[in-house]
Short mmCIF file of C-alpha atoms in Angstrom, two decimals:
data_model
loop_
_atom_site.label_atom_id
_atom_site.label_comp_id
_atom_site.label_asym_id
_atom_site.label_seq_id
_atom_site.Cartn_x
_atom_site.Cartn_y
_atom_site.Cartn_z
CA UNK A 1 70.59 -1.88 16.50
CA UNK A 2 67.36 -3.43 15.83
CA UNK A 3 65.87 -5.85 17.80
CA UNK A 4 62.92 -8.55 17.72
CA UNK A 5 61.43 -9.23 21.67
CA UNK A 6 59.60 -12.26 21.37
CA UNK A 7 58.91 -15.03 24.23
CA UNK A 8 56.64 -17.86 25.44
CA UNK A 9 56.39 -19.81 22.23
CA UNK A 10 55.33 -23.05 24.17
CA UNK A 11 55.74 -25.08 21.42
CA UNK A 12 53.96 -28.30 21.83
CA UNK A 13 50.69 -26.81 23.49
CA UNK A 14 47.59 -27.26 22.82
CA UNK A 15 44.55 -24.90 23.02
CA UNK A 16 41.35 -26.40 24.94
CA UNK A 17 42.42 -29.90 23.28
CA UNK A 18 42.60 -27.88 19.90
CA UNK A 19 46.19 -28.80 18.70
CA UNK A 20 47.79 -25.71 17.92
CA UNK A 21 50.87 -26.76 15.77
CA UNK A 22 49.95 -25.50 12.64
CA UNK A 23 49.05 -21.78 13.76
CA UNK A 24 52.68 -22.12 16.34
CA UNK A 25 54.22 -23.19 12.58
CA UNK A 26 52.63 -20.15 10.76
CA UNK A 27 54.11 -17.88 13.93
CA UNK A 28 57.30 -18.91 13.16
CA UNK A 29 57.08 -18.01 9.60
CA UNK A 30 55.69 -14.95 10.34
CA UNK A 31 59.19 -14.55 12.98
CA UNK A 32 61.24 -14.90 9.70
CA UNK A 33 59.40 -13.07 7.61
CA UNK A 34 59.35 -9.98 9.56
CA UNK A 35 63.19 -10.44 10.45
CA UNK A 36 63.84 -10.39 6.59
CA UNK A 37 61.63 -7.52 5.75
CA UNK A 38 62.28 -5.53 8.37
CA UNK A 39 65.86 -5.28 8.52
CA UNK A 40 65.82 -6.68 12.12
CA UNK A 41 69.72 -7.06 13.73
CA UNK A 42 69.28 -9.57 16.41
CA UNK A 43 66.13 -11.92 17.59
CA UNK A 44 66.08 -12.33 21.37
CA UNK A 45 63.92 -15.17 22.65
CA UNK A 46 62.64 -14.75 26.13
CA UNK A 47 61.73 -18.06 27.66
CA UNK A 48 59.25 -20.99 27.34
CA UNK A 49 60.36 -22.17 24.20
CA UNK A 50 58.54 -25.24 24.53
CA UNK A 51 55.90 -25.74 26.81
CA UNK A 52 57.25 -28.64 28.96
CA UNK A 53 60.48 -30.16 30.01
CA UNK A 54 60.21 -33.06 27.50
CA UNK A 55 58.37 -32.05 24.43
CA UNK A 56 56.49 -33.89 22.00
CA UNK A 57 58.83 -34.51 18.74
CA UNK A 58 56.81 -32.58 16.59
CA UNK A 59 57.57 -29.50 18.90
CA UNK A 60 61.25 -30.39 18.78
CA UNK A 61 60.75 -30.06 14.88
CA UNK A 62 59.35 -27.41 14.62
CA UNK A 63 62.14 -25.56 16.90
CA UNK A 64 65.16 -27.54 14.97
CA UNK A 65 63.25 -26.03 11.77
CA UNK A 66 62.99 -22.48 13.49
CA UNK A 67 66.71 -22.72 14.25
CA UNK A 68 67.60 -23.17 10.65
CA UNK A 69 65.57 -20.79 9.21
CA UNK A 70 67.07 -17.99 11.52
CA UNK A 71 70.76 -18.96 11.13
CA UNK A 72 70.08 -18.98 7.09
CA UNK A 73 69.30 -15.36 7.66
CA UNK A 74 72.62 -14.87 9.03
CA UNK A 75 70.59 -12.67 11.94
CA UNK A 76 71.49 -13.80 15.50
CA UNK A 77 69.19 -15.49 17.61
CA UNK A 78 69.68 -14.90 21.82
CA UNK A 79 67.84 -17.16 23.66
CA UNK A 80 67.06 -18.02 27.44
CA UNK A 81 65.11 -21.36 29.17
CA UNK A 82 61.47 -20.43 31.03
CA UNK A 83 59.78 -22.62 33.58
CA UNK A 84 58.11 -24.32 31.29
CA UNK A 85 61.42 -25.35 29.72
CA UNK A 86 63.81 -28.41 31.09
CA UNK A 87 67.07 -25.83 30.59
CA UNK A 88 69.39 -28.76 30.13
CA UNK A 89 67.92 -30.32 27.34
CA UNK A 90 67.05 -27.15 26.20
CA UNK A 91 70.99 -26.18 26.08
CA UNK A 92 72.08 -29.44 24.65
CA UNK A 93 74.83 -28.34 22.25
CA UNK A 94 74.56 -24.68 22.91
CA UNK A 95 78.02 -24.61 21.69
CA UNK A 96 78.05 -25.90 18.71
CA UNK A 97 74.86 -23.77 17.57
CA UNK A 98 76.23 -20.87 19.10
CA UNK A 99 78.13 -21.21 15.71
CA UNK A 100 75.67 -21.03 13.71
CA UNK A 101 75.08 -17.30 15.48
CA UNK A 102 71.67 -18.92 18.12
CA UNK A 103 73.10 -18.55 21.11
CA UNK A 104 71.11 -20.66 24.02
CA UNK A 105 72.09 -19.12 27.36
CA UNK A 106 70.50 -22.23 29.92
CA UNK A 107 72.79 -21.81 32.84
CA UNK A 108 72.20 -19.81 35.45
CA UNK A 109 75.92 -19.60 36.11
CA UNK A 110 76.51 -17.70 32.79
CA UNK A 111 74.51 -15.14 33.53
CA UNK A 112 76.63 -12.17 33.54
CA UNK A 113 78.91 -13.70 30.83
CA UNK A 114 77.16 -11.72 28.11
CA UNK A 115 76.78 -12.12 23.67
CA UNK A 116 78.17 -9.16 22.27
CA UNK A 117 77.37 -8.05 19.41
CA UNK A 118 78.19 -4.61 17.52
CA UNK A 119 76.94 -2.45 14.84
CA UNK A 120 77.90 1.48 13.37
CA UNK A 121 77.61 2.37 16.59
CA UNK A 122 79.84 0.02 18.92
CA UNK A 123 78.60 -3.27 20.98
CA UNK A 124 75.96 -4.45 22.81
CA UNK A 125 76.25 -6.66 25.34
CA UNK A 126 73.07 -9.18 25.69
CA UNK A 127 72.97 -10.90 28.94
CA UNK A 128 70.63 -14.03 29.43
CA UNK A 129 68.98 -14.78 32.69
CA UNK A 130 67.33 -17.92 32.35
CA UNK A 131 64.24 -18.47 34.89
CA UNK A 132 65.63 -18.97 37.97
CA UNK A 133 64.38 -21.49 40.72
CA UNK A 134 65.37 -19.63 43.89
CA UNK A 135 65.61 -23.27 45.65
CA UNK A 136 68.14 -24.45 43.28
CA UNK A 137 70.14 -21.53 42.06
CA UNK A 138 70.09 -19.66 45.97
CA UNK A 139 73.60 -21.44 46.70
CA UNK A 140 74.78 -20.40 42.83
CA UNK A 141 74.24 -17.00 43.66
CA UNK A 142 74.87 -16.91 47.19
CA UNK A 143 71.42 -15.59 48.82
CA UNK A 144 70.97 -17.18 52.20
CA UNK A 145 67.01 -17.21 51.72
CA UNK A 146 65.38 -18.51 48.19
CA UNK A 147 63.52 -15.90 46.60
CA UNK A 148 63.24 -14.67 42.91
CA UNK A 149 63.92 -11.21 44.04
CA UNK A 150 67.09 -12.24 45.74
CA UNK A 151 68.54 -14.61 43.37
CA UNK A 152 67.58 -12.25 40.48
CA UNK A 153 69.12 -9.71 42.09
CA UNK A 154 72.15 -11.45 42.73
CA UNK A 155 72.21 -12.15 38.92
CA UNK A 156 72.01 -8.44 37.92
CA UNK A 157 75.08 -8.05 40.06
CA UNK A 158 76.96 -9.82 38.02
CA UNK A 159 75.13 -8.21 34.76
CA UNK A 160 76.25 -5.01 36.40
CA UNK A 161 79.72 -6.28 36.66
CA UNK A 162 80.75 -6.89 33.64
CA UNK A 163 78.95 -3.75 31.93
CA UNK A 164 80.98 -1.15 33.97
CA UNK A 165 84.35 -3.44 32.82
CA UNK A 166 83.35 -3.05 29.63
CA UNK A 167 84.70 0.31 27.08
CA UNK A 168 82.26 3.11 27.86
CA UNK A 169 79.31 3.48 25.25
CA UNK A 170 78.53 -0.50 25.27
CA UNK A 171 74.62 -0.75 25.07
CA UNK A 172 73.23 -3.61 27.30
CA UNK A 173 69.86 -5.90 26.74
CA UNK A 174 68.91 -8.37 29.30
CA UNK A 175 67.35 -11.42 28.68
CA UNK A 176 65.00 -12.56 32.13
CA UNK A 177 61.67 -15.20 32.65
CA UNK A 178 60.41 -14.24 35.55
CA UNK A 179 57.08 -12.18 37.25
CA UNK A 180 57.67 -8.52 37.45
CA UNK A 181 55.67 -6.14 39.78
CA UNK A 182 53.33 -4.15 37.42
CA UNK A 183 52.69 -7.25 35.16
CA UNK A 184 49.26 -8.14 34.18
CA UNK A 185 49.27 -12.25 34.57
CA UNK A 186 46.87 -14.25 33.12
CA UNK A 187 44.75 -18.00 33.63
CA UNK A 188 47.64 -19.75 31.33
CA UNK A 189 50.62 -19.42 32.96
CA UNK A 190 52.59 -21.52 35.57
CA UNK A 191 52.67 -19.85 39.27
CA UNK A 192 56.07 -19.50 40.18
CA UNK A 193 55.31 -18.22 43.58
CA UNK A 194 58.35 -18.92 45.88
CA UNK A 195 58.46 -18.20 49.33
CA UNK A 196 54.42 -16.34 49.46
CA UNK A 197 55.90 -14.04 46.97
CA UNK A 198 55.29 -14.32 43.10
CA UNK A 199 56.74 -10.73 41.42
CA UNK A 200 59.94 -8.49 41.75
CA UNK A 201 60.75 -4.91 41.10
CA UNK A 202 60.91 -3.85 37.66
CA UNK A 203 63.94 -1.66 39.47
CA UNK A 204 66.07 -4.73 40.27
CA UNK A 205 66.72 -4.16 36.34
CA UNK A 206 68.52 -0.86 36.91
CA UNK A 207 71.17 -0.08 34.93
CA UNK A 208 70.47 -1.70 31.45
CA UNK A 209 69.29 0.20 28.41
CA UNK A 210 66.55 -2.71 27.47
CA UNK A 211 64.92 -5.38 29.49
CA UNK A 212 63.20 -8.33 27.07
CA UNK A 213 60.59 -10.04 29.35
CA UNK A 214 59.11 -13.18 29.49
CA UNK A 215 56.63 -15.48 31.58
CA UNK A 216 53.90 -13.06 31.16
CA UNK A 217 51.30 -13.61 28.34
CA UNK A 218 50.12 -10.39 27.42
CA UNK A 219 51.75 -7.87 25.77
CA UNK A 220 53.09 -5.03 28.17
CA UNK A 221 54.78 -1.97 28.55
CA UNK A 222 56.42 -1.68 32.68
CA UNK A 223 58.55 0.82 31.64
CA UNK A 224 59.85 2.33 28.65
CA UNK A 225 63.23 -0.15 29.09
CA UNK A 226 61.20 -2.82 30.36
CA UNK A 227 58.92 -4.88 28.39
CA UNK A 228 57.14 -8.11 28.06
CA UNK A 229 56.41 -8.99 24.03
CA UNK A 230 53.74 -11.90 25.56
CA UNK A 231 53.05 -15.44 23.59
CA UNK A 232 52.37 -14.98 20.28
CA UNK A 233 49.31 -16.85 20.40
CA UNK A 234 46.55 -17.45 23.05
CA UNK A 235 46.18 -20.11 25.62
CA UNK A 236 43.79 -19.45 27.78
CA UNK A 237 40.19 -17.48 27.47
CA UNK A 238 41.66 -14.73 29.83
CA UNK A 239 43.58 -13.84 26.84
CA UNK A 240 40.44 -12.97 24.88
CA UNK A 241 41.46 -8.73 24.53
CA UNK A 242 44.59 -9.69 24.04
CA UNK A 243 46.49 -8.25 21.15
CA UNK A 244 48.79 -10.95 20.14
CA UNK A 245 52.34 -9.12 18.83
CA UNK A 246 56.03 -8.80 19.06
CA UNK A 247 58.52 -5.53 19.83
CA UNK A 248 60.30 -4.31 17.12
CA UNK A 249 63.06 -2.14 19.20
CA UNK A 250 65.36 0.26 17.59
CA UNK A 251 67.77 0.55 20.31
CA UNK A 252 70.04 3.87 19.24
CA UNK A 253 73.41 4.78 19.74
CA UNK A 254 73.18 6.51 23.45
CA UNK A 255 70.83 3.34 24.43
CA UNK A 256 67.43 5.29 23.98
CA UNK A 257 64.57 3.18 23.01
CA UNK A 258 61.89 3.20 20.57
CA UNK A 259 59.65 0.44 20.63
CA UNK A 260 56.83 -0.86 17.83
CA UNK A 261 54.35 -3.54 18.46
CA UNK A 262 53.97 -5.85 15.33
CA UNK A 263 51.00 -8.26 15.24
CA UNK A 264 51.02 -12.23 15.18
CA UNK A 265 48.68 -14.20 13.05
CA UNK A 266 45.46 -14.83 15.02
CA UNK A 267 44.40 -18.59 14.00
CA UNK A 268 40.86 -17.62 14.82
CA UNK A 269 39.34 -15.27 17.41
CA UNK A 270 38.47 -15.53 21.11
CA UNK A 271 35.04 -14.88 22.11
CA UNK A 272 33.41 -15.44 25.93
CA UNK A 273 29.84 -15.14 26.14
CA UNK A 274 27.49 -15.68 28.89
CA UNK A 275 23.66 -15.74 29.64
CA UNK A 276 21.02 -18.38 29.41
CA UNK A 277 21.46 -21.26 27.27
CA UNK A 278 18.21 -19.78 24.94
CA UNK A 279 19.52 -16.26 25.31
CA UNK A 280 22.99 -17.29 23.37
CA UNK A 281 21.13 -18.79 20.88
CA UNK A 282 19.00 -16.44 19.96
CA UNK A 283 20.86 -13.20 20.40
CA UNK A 284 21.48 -11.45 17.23
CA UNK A 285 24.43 -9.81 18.77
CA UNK A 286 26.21 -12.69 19.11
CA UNK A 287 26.34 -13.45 15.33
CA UNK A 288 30.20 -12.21 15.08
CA UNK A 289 31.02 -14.80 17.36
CA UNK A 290 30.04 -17.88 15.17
CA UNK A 291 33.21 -18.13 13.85
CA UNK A 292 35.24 -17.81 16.64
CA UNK A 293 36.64 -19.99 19.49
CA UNK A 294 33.56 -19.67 22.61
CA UNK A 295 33.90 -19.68 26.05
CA UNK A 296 30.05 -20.01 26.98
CA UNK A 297 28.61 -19.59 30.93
CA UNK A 298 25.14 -20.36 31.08
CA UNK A 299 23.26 -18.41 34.00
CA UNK A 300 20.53 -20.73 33.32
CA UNK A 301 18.95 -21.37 37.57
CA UNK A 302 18.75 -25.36 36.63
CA UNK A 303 20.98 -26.80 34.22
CA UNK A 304 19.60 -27.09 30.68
CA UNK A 305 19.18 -30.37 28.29
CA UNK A 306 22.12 -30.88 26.14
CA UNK A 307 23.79 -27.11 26.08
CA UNK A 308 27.04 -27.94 24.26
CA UNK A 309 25.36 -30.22 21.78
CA UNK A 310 22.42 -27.50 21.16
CA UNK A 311 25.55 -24.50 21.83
CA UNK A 312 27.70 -26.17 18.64
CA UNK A 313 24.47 -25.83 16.48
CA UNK A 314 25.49 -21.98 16.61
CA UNK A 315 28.55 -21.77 17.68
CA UNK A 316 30.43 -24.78 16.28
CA UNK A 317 33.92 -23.94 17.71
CA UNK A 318 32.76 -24.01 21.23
CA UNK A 319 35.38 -25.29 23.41
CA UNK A 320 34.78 -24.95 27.08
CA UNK A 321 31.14 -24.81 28.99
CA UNK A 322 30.57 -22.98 32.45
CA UNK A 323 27.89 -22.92 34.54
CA UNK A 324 27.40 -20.03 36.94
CA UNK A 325 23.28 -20.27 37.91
CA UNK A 326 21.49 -16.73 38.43
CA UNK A 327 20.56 -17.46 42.16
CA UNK A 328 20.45 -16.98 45.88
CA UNK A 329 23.23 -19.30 47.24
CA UNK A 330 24.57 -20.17 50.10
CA UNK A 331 28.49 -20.49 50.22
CA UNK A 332 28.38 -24.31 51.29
CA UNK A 333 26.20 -24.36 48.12
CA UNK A 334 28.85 -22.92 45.66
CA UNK A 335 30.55 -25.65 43.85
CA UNK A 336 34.23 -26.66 45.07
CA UNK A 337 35.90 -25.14 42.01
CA UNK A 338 34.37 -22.10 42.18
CA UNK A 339 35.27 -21.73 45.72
CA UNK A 340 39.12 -22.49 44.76
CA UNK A 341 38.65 -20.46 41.49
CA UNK A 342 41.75 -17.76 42.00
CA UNK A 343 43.37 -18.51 44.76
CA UNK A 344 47.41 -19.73 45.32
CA UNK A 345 48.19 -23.89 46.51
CA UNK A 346 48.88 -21.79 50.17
CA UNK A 347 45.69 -20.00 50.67
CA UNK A 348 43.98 -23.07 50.12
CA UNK A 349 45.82 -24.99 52.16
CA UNK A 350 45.68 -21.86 54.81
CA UNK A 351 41.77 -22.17 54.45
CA UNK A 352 41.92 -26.06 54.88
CA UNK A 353 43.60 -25.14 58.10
CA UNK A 354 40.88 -23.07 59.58
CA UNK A 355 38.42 -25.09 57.99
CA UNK A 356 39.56 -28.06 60.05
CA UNK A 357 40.63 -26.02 63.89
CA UNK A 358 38.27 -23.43 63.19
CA UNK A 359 41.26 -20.66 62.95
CA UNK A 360 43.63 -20.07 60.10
CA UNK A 361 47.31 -20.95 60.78
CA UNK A 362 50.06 -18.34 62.93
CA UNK A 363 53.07 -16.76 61.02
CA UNK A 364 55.07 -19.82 62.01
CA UNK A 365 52.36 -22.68 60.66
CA UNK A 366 52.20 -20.26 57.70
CA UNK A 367 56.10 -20.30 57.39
CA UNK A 368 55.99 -24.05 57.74
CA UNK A 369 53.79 -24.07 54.93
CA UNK A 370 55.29 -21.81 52.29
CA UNK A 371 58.68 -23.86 53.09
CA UNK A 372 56.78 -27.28 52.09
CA UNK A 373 55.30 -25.57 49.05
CA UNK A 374 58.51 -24.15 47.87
CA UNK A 375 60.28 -27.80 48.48
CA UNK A 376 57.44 -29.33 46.35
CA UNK A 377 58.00 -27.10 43.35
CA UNK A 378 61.65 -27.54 43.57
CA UNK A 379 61.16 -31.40 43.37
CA UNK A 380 59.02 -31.58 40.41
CA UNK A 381 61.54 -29.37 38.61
CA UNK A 382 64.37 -31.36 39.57
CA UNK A 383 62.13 -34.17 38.66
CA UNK A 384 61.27 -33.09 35.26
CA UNK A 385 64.69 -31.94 34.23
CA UNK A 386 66.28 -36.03 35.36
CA UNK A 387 63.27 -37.44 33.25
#
C-alpha cells in the first residue's frame, strides 16, 4: 500500500505578516497532483490542519475545497487534530465525511478504534491519535499523573489491543501529534511542555509497522518506522535549511518500509544574513539573496539611520530586523528579549524566583510551578475549544 505522510498544514497562517494563502492553496494542489500521478493508496494527515482553534473562513475554504478534491479521487484521506487545532470543530460531521472516504479521527477516546483499509495484500489498520492534552485526556486514559508520555502510552495500549485481535498479517500505521525524543524542533511551533517534560520515546510506538508524525516542522527520519513529513511550507526563519517535502511510503506486504521524500513548492526562499548595516549592502555575496525572504541582524556597535528602509533598497522582501551590536556587554546590559531568547515559561519564571530571593526555587516551589503552568495551558485549550 502506498501512502502520502503529510502534517502541519496550518492553514490560515501567515508568514512575518506575509499572508500565505495562496502558496498553502498551491500546496494543496500540489497534494492532489502527486496523489493522482503517483498512484498513492491512502493520504494520512498528521495534525495542525489549521493553525488555530477558530480559523479565518478563507482557511475553512480552502480545507472544505481540499476535502473535495481528495474524495473526487476516490483515495482515502486519514486525518488527526494537532494543538493548533480546536478537535471538536475540527470533527464536526466526521461521520458523514467519513462517507465520502476522509476520515477525521478528533477524539481521543477512539483512539484504538482503527480505519481499515485493504489492498492485494490484506488490511491495514490506521489508528489516529489526535494530540493529546495530558490534563484533559489523563482521566480518559486512566494515568494518575498528566504527562504526554503516559497518556500516549496509555493510547498505544489500546492501539496494541486491537492489532493482536485482529487476523494475523494486518499491517498497522499510526496517526500521533505530539514531540518525540530525537526530534529536531524549531522557533514556529507551539511548546507543549507538560509537567517540565516536552518529548517521549520514539519506543512508546513499538509494535506498529509505520508511525506518521506530526507537530514537528522539519522533515525527519527517528527511525526507519517513525517519521515526521514536517509543514509543507516555512514559518519561521529557523526553517531556513529546511527542505520542505512529503513521504511517499510504500508500505509492503510483511510491513517493511520504503520511504521517498517528495518536495513542496517553495513560494520564495529563506535567507538570514547578518553583519553591519553597510556590509549587507555592499557584499557581492549576498546578491542571491535579493530575491528571497531576509532575516537581517545588524552587528552594527550603535544602531544605524533608517536600516530597514535603506535594507529594502537591496533586499526588498525583508521581513524581520535584529540587532545584535559587536561589543563588550555586561549581562544587565543585554536587552530583555535576548535574555529570554530560548528559554521555557518555567525557567523564566524559575529565574524570576532567584532574581527576586536571591536563590532559585526547591523541588517543591519548582513542582508548584510546573503544576500552575500545566493548569494554565489546559485552560486556554479548554478556552479556545468553548469559543
Amino acid at each position: 500500500m502506498r501512502l502520502l505522510h503529510t502534517s502541519d498544514w496550518h492553514l490560515g497562517r501567515a508568514f512575518h505578516r506575509v499572508n500565505m494563502l495562496g502558496a498553502q492553496a498551491e500546496f494543496i494542489g500540489h497534494l492532489v497532483t502527486t496523489v493522482r500521478e503517483r498512484a498513492v493508496d491512502a493520504v494520512v494527515v498528521s495534525g495542525d490542519v489549521y493553525d488555530r482553534a477558530v480559523p479565518p473562513l478563507a482557511a475553512v475554504e480552502l480545507f472544505d475545497d481540499a476535502l473535495h478534491r481528495l474524495a473526487d479521487l476516490g483515495v482515502p484521506t486519514v486525518m488527526i487534530s494537532g494543538n493548533h487545532d480546536s478537535a471538536r470543530r475540527l470533527g464536526v460531521g466526521a461521520g458523514l465525511i467519513g462517507r465520502a472516504g476522509i476520515h477525521l479521527r478528533t477524539e481521543p477516546s477512539a483512539s484504538g478504534t482503527p480505519v481499515v483499509l485493504a489492498d492485494g495484500d490484506g488490511d491495514v489498520a490506521f489508528y489516529g491519535l489526535p494530540y493529546l492534552e495530558p490534563a484533559l485526556v489523563k482521566d480518559e486514559f486512566g494515568v494518575e499523573k498528566a504527562g504526554h508520555e503516559a497518556v500516549l502510552a496509555a493510547a498505544m495500549d489500546r492501539v496494541r489491543a486491537d492489532l493482536a485481535a485482529r487476523a494475523p498479517g494486518t499491517r498497522s500505521v499510526v496517526l500521533a501529534h505530539a514531540f518525540v525524543t530525537g526530534g529536531e524542533p524549531s522557533d514556529s511551533e507551539r511548546d507543549i511542555t507538560v509537567g517540565g517534560v516536552a518529548s517521549v520515546p520514539a519506543g512508546v510506538f513499538d509494535g506498529v509497522d509505520y508511525v506518521a508524525l506530526g507537530h514537528l516542522h522539519g522533515c525527519q527520519t527517528l527511525t526507519d518506522r517513525v517519521r515526521y513529513s514536517g509543514s509543507p511550507l516555512p514559518y519561521s526563519f529557523s526553517e531556513a535549511a529546511h527542505r520542505k517535502s512529503m513521504w511517499l511510503v510504500d508500505l509492503a506486504a510483511d510491513g517493511s518500509v520504503d520511504a521517498e521524500r517528495v518536495d513542496c513548492p517553495v513560494p520564495r526562499a529563506l535567507a538570514r544574513i547578518r553583519g553591519t548595516l553597510e556590509d549587507l549592502l555592499a557584499d557581492p555575496d549576498l546578491t542571491r539573496h535579493e530575491e528571497a525572504w531576509v532575516e537581517a541582524t545588524l552587528t552594527d556597535p550603535v544602531r544605524p539611520a533608517d536600516p530597514m528602509a535603506r535594507l529594502t533598497e537591496r533586499f526588498p522582501h525583508t521581513l524581520s530586523l535584529v540587532f545584535d551590536p559587536d561589543r563588550d556587554e555586561d549581562e544587565s546590559e543585554v536587552s530583555y528579549a535576548r535574555r529570554l531568547a530560548g528559554r521555557s515559561d518555567q525557567q523564566i519564571a524559575e529565574d524570576f524566583v532567584a532574581h527576586v530571593r536571591g536563590a532559585g526555587p526547591d523541588p517543591h516551589e519548582q513542582g508548584v510551578l510546573r503544576d500552575a503552568f500545566d493548569a494554565v495551558r489546559a485552560d486556554e485549550t479548554v478556552r479556545e475549544v468553548a469559543r
